């Protein structure tokens, strides 16, 4: 399997991956950045993604972290989660946009480890809501066909939060 080095091709393949996963596609997850070993994705914390306390549901937060991890590792094809930890530092308020950044910190053979940071503002410690670590194994499965459009086209999101 070829390693994806062309970031546009990688972005279009990850976009297809995000839309093909029927569970996560319903959450409207948006890809903001991707390159080998790194990604940033986000979700609008709409009523459908909230718990009964008015904040982001833990399952939606974990799903976003998992997809950040999968997107960052997709440069070598599908990577399957083998372990994960996610520490919730504070609730993510409803009506906000939650970002997740995944950064690869280690790879040995087909196994990789990624650091996850989540929040409203990933560059401000006060804006961080959760941190974690995901480990996975590249499965050698076929890669998705690239989407026919760039996921970074702002026109795709004009009417969406």
PDB file of C-alpha atoms in Angstrom:
ATOM      1  CA  UNK A   1       0.000   0.000   0.000  1.00  0.00           C
ATOM      2  CA  UNK A   2       1.343   3.434  -0.896  1.00  0.00           C
ATOM      3  CA  UNK A   3       1.804   5.951   1.878  1.00  0.00           C
ATOM      4  CA  UNK A   4      -0.208   9.088   1.181  1.00  0.00           C
ATOM      5  CA  UNK A   5       2.092  12.102   1.096  1.00  0.00           C
ATOM      6  CA  UNK A   6      -0.061  14.382  -1.060  1.00  0.00           C
ATOM      7  CA  UNK A   7      -2.064  16.256   1.591  1.00  0.00           C
ATOM      8  CA  UNK A   8      -4.896  17.160  -0.798  1.00  0.00           C
ATOM      9  CA  UNK A   9      -5.371  13.517  -1.767  1.00  0.00           C
ATOM     10  CA  UNK A  10      -5.127  12.511   1.893  1.00  0.00           C
ATOM     11  CA  UNK A  11      -7.714  15.160   2.852  1.00  0.00           C
ATOM     12  CA  UNK A  12     -10.125  13.980   0.168  1.00  0.00           C
ATOM     13  CA  UNK A  13      -9.737  10.328   1.261  1.00  0.00           C
ATOM     14  CA  UNK A  14     -10.302  11.259   4.914  1.00  0.00           C
ATOM     15  CA  UNK A  15     -13.386  13.263   3.900  1.00  0.00           C
ATOM     16  CA  UNK A  16     -14.772  10.135   2.214  1.00  0.00           C
ATOM     17  CA  UNK A  17     -13.982   8.149   5.357  1.00  0.00           C
ATOM     18  CA  UNK A  18     -15.855  10.665   7.554  1.00  0.00           C
ATOM     19  CA  UNK A  19     -18.933  10.576   5.288  1.00  0.00           C
ATOM     20  CA  UNK A  20     -18.904   6.778   4.777  1.00  0.00           C
ATOM     21  CA  UNK A  21     -19.071   6.032   8.516  1.00  0.00           C
ATOM     22  CA  UNK A  22     -22.834   6.152   8.985  1.00  0.00           C
ATOM     23  CA  UNK A  23     -22.673   6.782  12.747  1.00  0.00           C
ATOM     24  CA  UNK A  24     -20.208   9.661  12.673  1.00  0.00           C
ATOM     25  CA  UNK A  25     -21.649  11.148   9.469  1.00  0.00           C
ATOM     26  CA  UNK A  26     -24.822  12.034  11.381  1.00  0.00           C
ATOM     27  CA  UNK A  27     -22.739  14.220  13.739  1.00  0.00           C
ATOM     28  CA  UNK A  28     -21.568  16.559  10.956  1.00  0.00           C
ATOM     29  CA  UNK A  29     -17.878  16.230  11.803  1.00  0.00           C
ATOM     30  CA  UNK A  30     -15.752  18.704   9.859  1.00  0.00           C
ATOM     31  CA  UNK A  31     -12.126  18.196   8.783  1.00  0.00           C
ATOM     32  CA  UNK A  32      -9.973  21.319   9.265  1.00  0.00           C
ATOM     33  CA  UNK A  33      -6.429  20.016   8.737  1.00  0.00           C
ATOM     34  CA  UNK A  34      -4.723  16.764   7.899  1.00  0.00           C
ATOM     35  CA  UNK A  35      -1.221  15.642   7.062  1.00  0.00           C
ATOM     36  CA  UNK A  36       0.575  12.390   7.870  1.00  0.00           C
ATOM     37  CA  UNK A  37       0.440  11.944  11.647  1.00  0.00           C
ATOM     38  CA  UNK A  38      -1.667  15.050  12.345  1.00  0.00           C
ATOM     39  CA  UNK A  39      -5.303  16.129  12.037  1.00  0.00           C
ATOM     40  CA  UNK A  40      -7.812  18.650  13.341  1.00  0.00           C
ATOM     41  CA  UNK A  41     -11.547  17.904  13.223  1.00  0.00           C
ATOM     42  CA  UNK A  42     -14.553  19.549  14.869  1.00  0.00           C
ATOM     43  CA  UNK A  43     -18.197  19.146  15.721  1.00  0.00           C
ATOM     44  CA  UNK A  44     -20.900  21.690  16.458  1.00  0.00           C
ATOM     45  CA  UNK A  45     -22.371  20.862  19.876  1.00  0.00           C
ATOM     46  CA  UNK A  46     -25.975  20.911  18.678  1.00  0.00           C
ATOM     47  CA  UNK A  47     -28.934  19.538  20.682  1.00  0.00           C
ATOM     48  CA  UNK A  48     -28.446  16.173  18.920  1.00  0.00           C
ATOM     49  CA  UNK A  49     -24.902  15.941  20.347  1.00  0.00           C
ATOM     50  CA  UNK A  50     -25.794  17.083  23.886  1.00  0.00           C
ATOM     51  CA  UNK A  51     -26.624  15.208  27.063  1.00  0.00           C
ATOM     52  CA  UNK A  52     -29.470  16.007  29.470  1.00  0.00           C
ATOM     53  CA  UNK A  53     -27.251  18.564  31.272  1.00  0.00           C
ATOM     54  CA  UNK A  54     -26.867  20.798  28.198  1.00  0.00           C
ATOM     55  CA  UNK A  55     -23.260  19.921  27.422  1.00  0.00           C
ATOM     56  CA  UNK A  56     -21.636  17.688  24.816  1.00  0.00           C
ATOM     57  CA  UNK A  57     -22.472  14.014  25.308  1.00  0.00           C
ATOM     58  CA  UNK A  58     -19.410  11.962  26.270  1.00  0.00           C
ATOM     59  CA  UNK A  59     -20.080   9.579  23.385  1.00  0.00           C
ATOM     60  CA  UNK A  60     -20.002  12.434  20.877  1.00  0.00           C
ATOM     61  CA  UNK A  61     -16.767  13.751  22.411  1.00  0.00           C
ATOM     62  CA  UNK A  62     -15.139  10.310  22.301  1.00  0.00           C
ATOM     63  CA  UNK A  63     -16.309   9.778  18.711  1.00  0.00           C
ATOM     64  CA  UNK A  64     -14.697  13.079  17.695  1.00  0.00           C
ATOM     65  CA  UNK A  65     -11.425  12.042  19.394  1.00  0.00           C
ATOM     66  CA  UNK A  66     -11.523   8.658  17.650  1.00  0.00           C
ATOM     67  CA  UNK A  67     -12.059  10.279  14.255  1.00  0.00           C
ATOM     68  CA  UNK A  68      -9.226  12.764  14.852  1.00  0.00           C
ATOM     69  CA  UNK A  69      -6.991   9.771  15.614  1.00  0.00           C
ATOM     70  CA  UNK A  70      -8.199   7.826  12.572  1.00  0.00           C
ATOM     71  CA  UNK A  71      -7.744  10.847  10.303  1.00  0.00           C
ATOM     72  CA  UNK A  72      -4.196  11.505  11.534  1.00  0.00           C
ATOM     73  CA  UNK A  73      -3.228   7.889  10.968  1.00  0.00           C
ATOM     74  CA  UNK A  74      -4.965   7.440   7.611  1.00  0.00           C
ATOM     75  CA  UNK A  75      -1.817   8.351   5.669  1.00  0.00           C
ATOM     76  CA  UNK A  76      -0.988   4.627   5.731  1.00  0.00           C
ATOM     77  CA  UNK A  77      -4.556   3.400   5.332  1.00  0.00           C
ATOM     78  CA  UNK A  78      -7.175   2.529   7.933  1.00  0.00           C
ATOM     79  CA  UNK A  79      -5.905   2.409  11.519  1.00  0.00           C
ATOM     80  CA  UNK A  80      -8.005   0.533  14.057  1.00  0.00           C
ATOM     81  CA  UNK A  81      -8.270   1.719  17.650  1.00  0.00           C
ATOM     82  CA  UNK A  82      -6.729  -0.793  20.056  1.00  0.00           C
ATOM     83  CA  UNK A  83      -6.725   1.368  23.191  1.00  0.00           C
ATOM     84  CA  UNK A  84      -7.807   4.811  24.264  1.00  0.00           C
ATOM     85  CA  UNK A  85      -7.878   7.075  27.266  1.00  0.00           C
ATOM     86  CA  UNK A  86      -9.705  10.351  27.395  1.00  0.00           C
ATOM     87  CA  UNK A  87      -9.680  12.605  30.439  1.00  0.00           C
ATOM     88  CA  UNK A  88     -12.576  15.062  30.582  1.00  0.00           C
ATOM     89  CA  UNK A  89     -11.309  18.249  32.235  1.00  0.00           C
ATOM     90  CA  UNK A  90     -14.593  20.141  32.027  1.00  0.00           C
ATOM     91  CA  UNK A  91     -17.911  20.014  30.231  1.00  0.00           C
ATOM     92  CA  UNK A  92     -18.140  21.213  26.647  1.00  0.00           C
ATOM     93  CA  UNK A  93     -20.977  23.766  26.550  1.00  0.00           C
ATOM     94  CA  UNK A  94     -23.882  23.273  24.205  1.00  0.00           C
ATOM     95  CA  UNK A  95     -23.949  25.637  21.246  1.00  0.00           C
ATOM     96  CA  UNK A  96     -20.157  25.711  20.970  1.00  0.00           C
ATOM     97  CA  UNK A  97     -17.809  24.113  18.438  1.00  0.00           C
ATOM     98  CA  UNK A  98     -15.541  21.406  19.824  1.00  0.00           C
ATOM     99  CA  UNK A  99     -12.193  20.839  18.089  1.00  0.00           C
ATOM    100  CA  UNK A 100      -9.967  17.769  18.378  1.00  0.00           C
ATOM    101  CA  UNK A 101      -6.304  17.659  17.365  1.00  0.00           C
ATOM    102  CA  UNK A 102      -4.489  14.330  17.007  1.00  0.00           C
ATOM    103  CA  UNK A 103      -0.695  14.149  16.783  1.00  0.00           C
ATOM    104  CA  UNK A 104       1.257  10.951  16.245  1.00  0.00           C
ATOM    105  CA  UNK A 105       3.877  10.530  18.971  1.00  0.00           C
ATOM    106  CA  UNK A 106       5.168   7.044  18.175  1.00  0.00           C
ATOM    107  CA  UNK A 107       5.130   4.361  15.523  1.00  0.00           C
ATOM    108  CA  UNK A 108       6.676   0.918  15.576  1.00  0.00           C
ATOM    109  CA  UNK A 109       5.808  -1.338  12.659  1.00  0.00           C
ATOM    110  CA  UNK A 110       2.035  -1.396  12.286  1.00  0.00           C
ATOM    111  CA  UNK A 111       1.357   0.113  15.739  1.00  0.00           C
ATOM    112  CA  UNK A 112       1.031   3.822  16.481  1.00  0.00           C
ATOM    113  CA  UNK A 113       0.272   6.088  19.440  1.00  0.00           C
ATOM    114  CA  UNK A 114      -1.397   9.506  19.119  1.00  0.00           C
ATOM    115  CA  UNK A 115      -1.883  12.383  21.574  1.00  0.00           C
ATOM    116  CA  UNK A 116      -5.352  13.985  21.543  1.00  0.00           C
ATOM    117  CA  UNK A 117      -6.231  17.533  22.674  1.00  0.00           C
ATOM    118  CA  UNK A 118      -9.842  18.733  22.594  1.00  0.00           C
ATOM    119  CA  UNK A 119     -11.426  22.105  23.226  1.00  0.00           C
ATOM    120  CA  UNK A 120     -12.970  25.297  21.942  1.00  0.00           C
ATOM    121  CA  UNK A 121      -9.507  26.826  21.427  1.00  0.00           C
ATOM    122  CA  UNK A 122      -6.682  24.307  21.069  1.00  0.00           C
ATOM    123  CA  UNK A 123      -4.003  26.970  21.538  1.00  0.00           C
ATOM    124  CA  UNK A 124      -5.296  28.237  24.897  1.00  0.00           C
ATOM    125  CA  UNK A 125      -5.014  26.082  28.038  1.00  0.00           C
ATOM    126  CA  UNK A 126      -8.266  27.606  29.339  1.00  0.00           C
ATOM    127  CA  UNK A 127     -10.059  26.420  26.202  1.00  0.00           C
ATOM    128  CA  UNK A 128      -9.053  22.742  26.601  1.00  0.00           C
ATOM    129  CA  UNK A 129     -11.905  20.416  27.635  1.00  0.00           C
ATOM    130  CA  UNK A 130     -10.282  16.965  27.300  1.00  0.00           C
ATOM    131  CA  UNK A 131      -6.938  15.297  26.620  1.00  0.00           C
ATOM    132  CA  UNK A 132      -6.080  11.718  25.861  1.00  0.00           C
ATOM    133  CA  UNK A 133      -4.090   9.116  24.058  1.00  0.00           C
ATOM    134  CA  UNK A 134      -5.191   6.673  21.390  1.00  0.00           C
ATOM    135  CA  UNK A 135      -3.273   3.638  20.222  1.00  0.00           C
ATOM    136  CA  UNK A 136      -3.959   1.694  17.101  1.00  0.00           C
ATOM    137  CA  UNK A 137      -2.826  -0.725  14.478  1.00  0.00           C
ATOM    138  CA  UNK A 138      -2.735  -0.129  10.747  1.00  0.00           C
ATOM    139  CA  UNK A 139      -4.950  -2.860   9.349  1.00  0.00           C
ATOM    140  CA  UNK A 140      -3.769  -3.129   5.756  1.00  0.00           C
ATOM    141  CA  UNK A 141      -7.355  -2.582   4.583  1.00  0.00           C
ATOM    142  CA  UNK A 142      -8.086  -0.804   1.295  1.00  0.00           C
ATOM    143  CA  UNK A 143      -8.159   2.986   1.393  1.00  0.00           C
ATOM    144  CA  UNK A 144     -11.294   4.953   0.562  1.00  0.00           C
ATOM    145  CA  UNK A 145     -11.702   6.577  -2.817  1.00  0.00           C
ATOM    146  CA  UNK A 146     -10.995  10.310  -2.588  1.00  0.00           C
ATOM    147  CA  UNK A 147     -13.959  12.670  -2.354  1.00  0.00           C
ATOM    148  CA  UNK A 148     -14.496  14.655  -5.570  1.00  0.00           C
ATOM    149  CA  UNK A 149     -14.158  17.941  -3.650  1.00  0.00           C
ATOM    150  CA  UNK A 150     -11.796  19.469  -1.125  1.00  0.00           C
ATOM    151  CA  UNK A 151     -13.088  19.253   2.455  1.00  0.00           C
ATOM    152  CA  UNK A 152     -11.456  22.634   3.064  1.00  0.00           C
ATOM    153  CA  UNK A 153     -13.754  24.487   0.634  1.00  0.00           C
ATOM    154  CA  UNK A 154     -15.481  27.105   2.859  1.00  0.00           C
ATOM    155  CA  UNK A 155     -18.505  27.216   0.548  1.00  0.00           C
ATOM    156  CA  UNK A 156     -19.432  23.722   1.767  1.00  0.00           C
ATOM    157  CA  UNK A 157     -20.097  25.120   5.241  1.00  0.00           C
ATOM    158  CA  UNK A 158     -21.740  28.498   4.539  1.00  0.00           C
ATOM    159  CA  UNK A 159     -25.061  27.590   6.153  1.00  0.00           C
ATOM    160  CA  UNK A 160     -23.702  25.307   8.876  1.00  0.00           C
ATOM    161  CA  UNK A 161     -22.364  26.102  12.348  1.00  0.00           C
TER     162      UNK A 161
END
